[in-house]
Each structure stands twice: as structure tokens, then as C-alpha cells.
Coordinates of C-alpha atoms and ligand atoms in Angstrom, one line a residue:
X1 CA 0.0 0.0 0.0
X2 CA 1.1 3.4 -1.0
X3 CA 0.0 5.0 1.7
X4 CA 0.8 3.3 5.1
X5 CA -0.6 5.5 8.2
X6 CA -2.5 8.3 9.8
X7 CA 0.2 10.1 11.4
X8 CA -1.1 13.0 13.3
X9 CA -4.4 15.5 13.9
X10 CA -4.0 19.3 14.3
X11 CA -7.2 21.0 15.7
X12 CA -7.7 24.3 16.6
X13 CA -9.7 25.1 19.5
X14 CA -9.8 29.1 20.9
X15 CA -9.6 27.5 24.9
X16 CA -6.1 26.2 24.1
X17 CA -5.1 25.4 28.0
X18 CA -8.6 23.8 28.9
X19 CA -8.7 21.4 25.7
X20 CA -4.4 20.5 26.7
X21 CA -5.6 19.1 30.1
X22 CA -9.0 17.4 28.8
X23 CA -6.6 15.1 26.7
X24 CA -4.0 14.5 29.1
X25 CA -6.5 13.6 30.7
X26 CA -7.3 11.3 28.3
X27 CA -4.2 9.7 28.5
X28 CA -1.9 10.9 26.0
X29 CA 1.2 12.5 26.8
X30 CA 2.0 16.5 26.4
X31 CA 4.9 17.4 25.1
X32 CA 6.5 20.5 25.7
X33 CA 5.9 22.1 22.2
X34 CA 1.9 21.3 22.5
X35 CA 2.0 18.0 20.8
X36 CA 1.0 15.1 22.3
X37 CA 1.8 11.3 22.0
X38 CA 0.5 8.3 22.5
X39 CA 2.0 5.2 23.4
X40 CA 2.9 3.6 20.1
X41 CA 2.5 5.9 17.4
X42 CA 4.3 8.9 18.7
X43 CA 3.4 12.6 18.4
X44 CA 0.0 12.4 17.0
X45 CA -1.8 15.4 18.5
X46 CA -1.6 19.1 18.8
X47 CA -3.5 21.4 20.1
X48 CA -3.2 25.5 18.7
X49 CA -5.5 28.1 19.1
X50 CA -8.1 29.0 16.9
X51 CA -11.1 31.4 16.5
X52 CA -13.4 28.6 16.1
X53 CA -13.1 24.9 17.1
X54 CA -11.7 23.2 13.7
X55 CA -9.7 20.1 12.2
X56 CA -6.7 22.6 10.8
X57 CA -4.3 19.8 9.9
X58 CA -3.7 15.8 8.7
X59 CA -0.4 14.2 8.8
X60 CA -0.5 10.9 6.6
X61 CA 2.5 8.4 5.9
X62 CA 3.2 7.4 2.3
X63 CA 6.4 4.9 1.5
X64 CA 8.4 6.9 -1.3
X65 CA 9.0 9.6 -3.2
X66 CA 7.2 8.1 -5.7
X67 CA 4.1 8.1 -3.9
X68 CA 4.4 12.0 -3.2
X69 CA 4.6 12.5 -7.0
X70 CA 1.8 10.5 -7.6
X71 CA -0.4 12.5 -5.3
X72 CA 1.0 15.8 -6.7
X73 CA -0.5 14.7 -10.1
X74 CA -3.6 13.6 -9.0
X75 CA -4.1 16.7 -6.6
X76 CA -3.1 18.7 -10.4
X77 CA -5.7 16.5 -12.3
X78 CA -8.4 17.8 -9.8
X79 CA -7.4 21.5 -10.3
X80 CA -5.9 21.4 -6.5
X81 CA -2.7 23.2 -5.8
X82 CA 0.0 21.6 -4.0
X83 CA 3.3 22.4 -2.3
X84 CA 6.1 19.5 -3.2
X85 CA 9.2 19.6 -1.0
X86 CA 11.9 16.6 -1.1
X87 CA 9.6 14.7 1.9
X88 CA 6.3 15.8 1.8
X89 CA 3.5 17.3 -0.2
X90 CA 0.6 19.9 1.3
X91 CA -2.2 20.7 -0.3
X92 CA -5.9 22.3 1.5
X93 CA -8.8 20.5 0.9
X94 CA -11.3 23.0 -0.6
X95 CA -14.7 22.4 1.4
X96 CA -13.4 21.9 5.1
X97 CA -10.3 23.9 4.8
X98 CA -8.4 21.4 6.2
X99 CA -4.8 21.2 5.1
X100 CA -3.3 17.7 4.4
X101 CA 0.4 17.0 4.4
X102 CA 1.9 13.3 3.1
X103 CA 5.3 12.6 3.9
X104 CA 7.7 9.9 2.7
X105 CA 9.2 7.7 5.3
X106 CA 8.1 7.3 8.8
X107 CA 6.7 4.0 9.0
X108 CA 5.9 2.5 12.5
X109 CA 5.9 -1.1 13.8
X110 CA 3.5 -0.8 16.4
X111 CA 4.3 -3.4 19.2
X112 CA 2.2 -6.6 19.3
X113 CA 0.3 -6.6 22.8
X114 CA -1.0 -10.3 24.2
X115 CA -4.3 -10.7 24.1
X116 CA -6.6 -10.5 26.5
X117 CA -8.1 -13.6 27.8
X118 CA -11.7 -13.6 28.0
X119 CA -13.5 -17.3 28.8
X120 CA -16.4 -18.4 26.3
X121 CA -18.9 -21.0 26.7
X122 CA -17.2 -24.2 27.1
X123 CA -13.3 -22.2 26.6
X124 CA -12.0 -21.4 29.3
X125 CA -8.6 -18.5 28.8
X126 CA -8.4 -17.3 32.3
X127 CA -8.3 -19.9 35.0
X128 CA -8.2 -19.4 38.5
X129 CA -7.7 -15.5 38.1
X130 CA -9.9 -12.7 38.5
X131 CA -10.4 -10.6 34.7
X132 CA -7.5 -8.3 34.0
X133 CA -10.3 -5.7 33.1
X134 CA -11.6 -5.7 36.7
X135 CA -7.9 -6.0 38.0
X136 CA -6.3 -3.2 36.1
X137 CA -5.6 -0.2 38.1
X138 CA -2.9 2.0 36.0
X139 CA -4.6 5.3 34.1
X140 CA -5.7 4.7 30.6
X141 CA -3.0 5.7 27.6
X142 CA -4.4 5.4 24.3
X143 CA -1.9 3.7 21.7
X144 CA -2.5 5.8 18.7
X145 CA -4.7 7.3 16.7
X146 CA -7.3 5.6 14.7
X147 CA -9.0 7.6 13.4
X148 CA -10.4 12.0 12.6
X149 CA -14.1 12.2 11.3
X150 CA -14.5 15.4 9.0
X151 CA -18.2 17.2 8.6
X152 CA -18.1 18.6 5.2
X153 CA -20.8 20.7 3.3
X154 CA -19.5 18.8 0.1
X155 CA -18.7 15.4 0.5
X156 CA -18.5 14.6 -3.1
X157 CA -15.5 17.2 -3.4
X158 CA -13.6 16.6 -0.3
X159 CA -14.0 12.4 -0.5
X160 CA -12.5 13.2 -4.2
X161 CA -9.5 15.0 -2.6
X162 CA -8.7 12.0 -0.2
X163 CA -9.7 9.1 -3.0
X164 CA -9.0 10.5 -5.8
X165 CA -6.2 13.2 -5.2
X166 CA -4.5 11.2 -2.0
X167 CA -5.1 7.6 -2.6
X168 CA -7.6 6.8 0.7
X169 CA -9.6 4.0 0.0
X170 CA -13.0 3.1 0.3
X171 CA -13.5 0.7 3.2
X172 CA -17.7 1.0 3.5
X173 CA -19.9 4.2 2.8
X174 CA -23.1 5.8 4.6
X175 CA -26.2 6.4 1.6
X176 CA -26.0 9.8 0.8
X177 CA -24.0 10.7 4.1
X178 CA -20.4 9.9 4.0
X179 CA -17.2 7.2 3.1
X180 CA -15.0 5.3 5.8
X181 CA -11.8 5.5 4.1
X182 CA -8.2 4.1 4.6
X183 CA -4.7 5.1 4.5
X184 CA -3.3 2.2 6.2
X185 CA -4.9 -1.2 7.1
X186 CA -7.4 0.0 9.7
X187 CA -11.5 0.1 8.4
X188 CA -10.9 3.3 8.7
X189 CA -8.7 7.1 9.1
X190 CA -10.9 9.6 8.0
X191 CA -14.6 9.4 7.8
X192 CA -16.6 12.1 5.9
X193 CA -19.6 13.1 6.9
X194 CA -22.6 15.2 5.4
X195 CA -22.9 18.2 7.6
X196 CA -24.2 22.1 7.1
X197 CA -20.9 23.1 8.1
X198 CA -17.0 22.4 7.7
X199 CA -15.9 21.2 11.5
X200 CA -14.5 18.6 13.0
X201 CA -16.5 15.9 14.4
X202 CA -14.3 13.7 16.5
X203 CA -11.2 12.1 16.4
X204 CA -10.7 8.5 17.6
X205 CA -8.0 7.1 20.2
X206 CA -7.1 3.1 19.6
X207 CA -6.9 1.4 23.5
X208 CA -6.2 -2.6 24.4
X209 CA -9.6 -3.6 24.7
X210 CA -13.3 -3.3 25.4
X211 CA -12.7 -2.9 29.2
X212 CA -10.1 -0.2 28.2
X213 CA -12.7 1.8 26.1
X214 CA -15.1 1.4 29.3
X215 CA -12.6 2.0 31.9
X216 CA -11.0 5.2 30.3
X217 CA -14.6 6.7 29.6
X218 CA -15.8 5.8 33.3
X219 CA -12.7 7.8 34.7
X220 CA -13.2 10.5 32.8
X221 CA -17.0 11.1 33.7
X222 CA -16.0 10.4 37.1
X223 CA -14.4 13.4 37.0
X224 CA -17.0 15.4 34.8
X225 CA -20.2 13.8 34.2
X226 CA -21.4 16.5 31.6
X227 CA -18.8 15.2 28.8
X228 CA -21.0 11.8 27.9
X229 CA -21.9 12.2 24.4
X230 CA -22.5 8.0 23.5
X231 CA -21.5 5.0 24.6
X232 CA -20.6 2.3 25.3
X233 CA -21.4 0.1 22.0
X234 CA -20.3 -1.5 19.3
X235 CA -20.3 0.2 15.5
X236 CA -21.1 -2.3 12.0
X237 CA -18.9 -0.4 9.9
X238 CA -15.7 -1.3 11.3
X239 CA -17.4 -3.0 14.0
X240 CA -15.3 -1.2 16.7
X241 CA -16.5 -1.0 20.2
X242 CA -16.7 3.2 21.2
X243 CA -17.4 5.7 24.0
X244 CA -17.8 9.3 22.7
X245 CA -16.6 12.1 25.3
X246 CA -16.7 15.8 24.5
X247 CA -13.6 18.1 25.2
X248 CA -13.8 21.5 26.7
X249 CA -14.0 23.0 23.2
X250 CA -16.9 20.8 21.9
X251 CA -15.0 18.3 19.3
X252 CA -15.9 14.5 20.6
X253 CA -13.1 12.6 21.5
X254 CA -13.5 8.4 20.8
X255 CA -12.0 5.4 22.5
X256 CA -12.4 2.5 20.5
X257 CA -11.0 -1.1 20.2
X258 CA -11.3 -4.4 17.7
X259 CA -11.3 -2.4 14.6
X260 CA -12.1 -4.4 11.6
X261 CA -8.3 -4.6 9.8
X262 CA -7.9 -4.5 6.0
X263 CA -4.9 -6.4 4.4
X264 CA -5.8 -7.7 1.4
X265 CA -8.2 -5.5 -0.6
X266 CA -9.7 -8.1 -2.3
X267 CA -11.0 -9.6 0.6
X268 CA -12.9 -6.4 1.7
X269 CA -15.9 -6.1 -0.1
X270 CA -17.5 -2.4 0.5
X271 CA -20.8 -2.1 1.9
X272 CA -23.4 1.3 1.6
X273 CA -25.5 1.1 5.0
X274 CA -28.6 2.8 5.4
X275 CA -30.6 4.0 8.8
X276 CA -28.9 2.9 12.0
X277 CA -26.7 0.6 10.5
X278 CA -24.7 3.3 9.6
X279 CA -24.3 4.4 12.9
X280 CA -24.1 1.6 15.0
X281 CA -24.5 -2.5 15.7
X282 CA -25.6 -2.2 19.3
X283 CA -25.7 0.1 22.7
X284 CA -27.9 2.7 23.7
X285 CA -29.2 5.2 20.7
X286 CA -27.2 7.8 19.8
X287 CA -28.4 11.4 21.3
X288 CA -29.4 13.8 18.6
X289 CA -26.2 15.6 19.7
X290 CA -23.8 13.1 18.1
X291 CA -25.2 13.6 14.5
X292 CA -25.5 17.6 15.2
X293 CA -23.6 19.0 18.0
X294 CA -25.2 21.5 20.1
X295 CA -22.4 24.4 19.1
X296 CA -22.9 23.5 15.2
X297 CA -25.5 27.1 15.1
X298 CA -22.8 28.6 16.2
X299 CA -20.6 27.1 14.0
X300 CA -22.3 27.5 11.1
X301 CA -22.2 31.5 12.0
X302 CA -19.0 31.8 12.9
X303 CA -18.6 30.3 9.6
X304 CA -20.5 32.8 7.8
X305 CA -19.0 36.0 9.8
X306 CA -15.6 34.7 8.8
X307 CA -15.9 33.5 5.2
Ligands
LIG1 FE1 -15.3 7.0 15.4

């Protein structure tokens, strides 16, 4: 695969200090340059100030030069400029405003962890021990990023600029609403959605297991009940479990584990799902504030007042 890995997520929130602690909080680690890293994948947020909450940058991986030169025609065939320098091209995707940089290089082996052992019906993993999930006391740390979901008031134009013009793939769609795509063998990196206004809808933090996803959101509503936004379930595209929290600026923040994983594309078939199925497999419905956001008025102004 050309294109290997979701490096990192820029967003721009204007409570710069407030969002920091919400996701060291989280469990990733702050650096001392306003990036932050997770455990395996390295520096993979940031956090700068903006006027208005906002996905500002994408970091993806690609394996050569080659690769970059490819994207620079394709970006050139859709009328997109783009800046080529010896490791990277950057190039802003027109609807969301979001700028995209692919760099050469970079690849990352991200340690295997041992499973963990859950019994079944007549198999028995654990013996004699309580669960690790019940046992585990040390804070949650994420591993890496999974994934950054991007509203968009165009999503034939700005799923062009990743398919077409970056090389994502097409791992399952939503009718009328959006693509899961791929730039490494996860279901999915970036998920466009249908939405009245460019933002960022939530970006999506890979732990060990379901009792991670459950144990990291439990903490952090411990500590502030008012940042539920949905959870815990499981989704059908991608079929990840997830738990949705909201940061201090309003973009949702997602721990997820068992990720569907995509090696050979010919045995992924793509599926368009409809209704809830889009959404989700199982767990409690999601509030009419995960499809619209309660700031996305004020969004949508801010918007207007700026553009
Ligand atoms: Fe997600």
C-alpha cells in the first residue's frame, strides 16, 4: 500500500489550555511544544489556538518519493494546488479547509500486545484469576490514533481530494452521508460526513480492549459527568466498540478497540449502510447531539461571519 498510516491530527480550539488538560486527561502525553503522543504511534496530537473549534491539519505516511509525486499529479488533475518539497507534499482541501500534508518515510511497527483472555462458553482462557479488566488499576493511555471524522458541506468534493487526489480508500460508505476511508490497514482514518458546516467531528483514540474503552470513559466522567456524548457500543462499519466524550472545546473525543483490519483488498468487499446501521450494531441510541452537535449554530455562523 502506497500509503501506510494516519500520522497525526491538528485541531484548533480558541480554549487552548482547557482542551491540553482534557486530553492529558485522556491519557496521552504532552509534550512541551503542545503536541502530544500516544504510546505507540508517537506525536500524534496538537492542540493550537483558533477562533473557532476546527480540524486545521492531517499528517499521513506514504512509502516513497514516488508516492508523493503520484499525489502531486492527481491533486493537479483535480485542479488542487500543491506544495512538493523533497519529503512531503501539502495541499488544502477545498470544502473543510483542512490542510493535508503526506510525507515519505516514517513507517511505524507498532508493538504486538498479548491478548486478553476472555473465557467463552465451554473455553475457558483465564483460570483461577480474576479478569484483567476488573484487575487493572494504571490510568488509561491510548496507543495511537485511529482515526479523525471530518463534517463537510461537500462530501463529493472533499471524498475526491482524499480518493482521488491522495489515494484513501473506500472501506464501507453511509447512503447519501459519508465514506469510511483508509490510508493504512485499519477500516478506517478519515470518515466524511454530510454536515451544514465544515468542522471537526471527532477524532478516535485506539486502546487494548473493550474494558479499556469502558474504563478510560468511566474515569473520565467520574471526573466530569457533563462530557457523555454515547457509549458504550459497538459500531457495524468497522465494528469497533466506542465511547464518545466531549472536550472542553466541543470536538468528541472516541476510545475504540477491535477495529475491523484490512490487508488484502480483495478480501474487503464495500458495503453502503442505510438507517442505524450506519451508525451503529448495538448500545444505547445515539443522542441527537452526536449527528449535530449542540455548538454547530454557532458554528455554522462563525462560519459565515468569517468566510
Ligand atoms: Fe469513530
Amino acid at each position: 500500500m502506497a500509503l501506510h498510516r494516519l500520522i497525526s491530527v491538528t485541531i484548533g480550539v480558541p480554549n487552548v489550555d482547557e482542551t491540553r488538560s482534557y486530553y492529558a486527561e485522556f491519557g496521552l502525553t504532552p509534550e512541551a511544544d503542545g503536541w502530544f503522543s500516544t504510546r505507540d504511534g508517537g506525536r500524534q496530537l496538537r492542540i493550537v489556538e483558533a477562533p473557532m473549534r476546527r480540524a486545521v491539519e492531517l499528517r499521513i505516511g506514504a512509502d516513497d518519493a514516488d508516492d508523493l509525486d503520484r499525489i502531486a499529479n492527481n491533486l493537479r488533475g483535480l485542479g488542487i494546488e500543491a506544495v512538493r518539497s523533497p519529503g512531503s507534499i501539502t495541499a488544502v482541501e477545498p470544502v473543510t479547509g483542512v490542510r493535508a500534508i503526506v510525507t515519505s518515510g516514517e513507517h511505524v511497527v507498532l508493538l504486538e500486545v498479548p491478548a486478553t483472555p476472555y473465557n467463552g462458553p465451554g473455553r475457558y482462557e483465564r483460570v483461577g484469576t480474576r479478569a484483567p479488566g476488573v484487575v487493572r488499576a494504571d490510568p488509561i493511555r491510548p496507543r495511537k490514533l485511529g482515526h479523525v471524522v471530518l463534517g463537510s458541506t461537500d462530501i463529493a468534493v472533499t471524498e475526491s481530494f482524499f480518493i482521488t487526489g491522495l489515494g484513501l480508500k473506500v472501506s464501507d460508505r453511509i447512503k447519501d452521508a459519508g465514506a469510511f476511508l483508509r490510508c493504512s490497514t485499519d477500516h478506517h482514518n478519515v470518515l466524511v460526513l454530510a454536515a451544514p458546516v465544515g468542522f471537526l467531528h471527532h477524532t478516535s483514540w485506539q486502546v487494548d480492549d473493550i474494558d479499556e474503552v469502558g474504563r478510560g470513559a468511566t474515569r473520565m466522567l467520574e471526573a466530569d459527568p457533563t462530557r457523555h456524548i454515547w457509549g458504550l457500543g459497538r459500531h457495524h462499519a468497522g465494528s469497533n466498540f466506542f465511547w464518545y466524550l466531549k472536550d472542553p472545546a466541543g470536538n468528541f473525543s472516541e476510545y475504540y478497540s477491535d477495529l475491523d483490519c484490512i490487508i488484502d483488498d480483495q478480501l474487503w468487499t464495500p458495503e453502503t449502510f442505510e438507517g442505524a446501521r450506519g451508525l451503529f450494531n448495538w448500545g444505547p441510541p445515539p443522542p441527537p447531539s452526536f449527528l449535530a452537535p449542540e455548538d454547530l449554530g454557532a458554528l455554522m455562523s462563525g462560519a459565515h461571519s468569517v468566510g
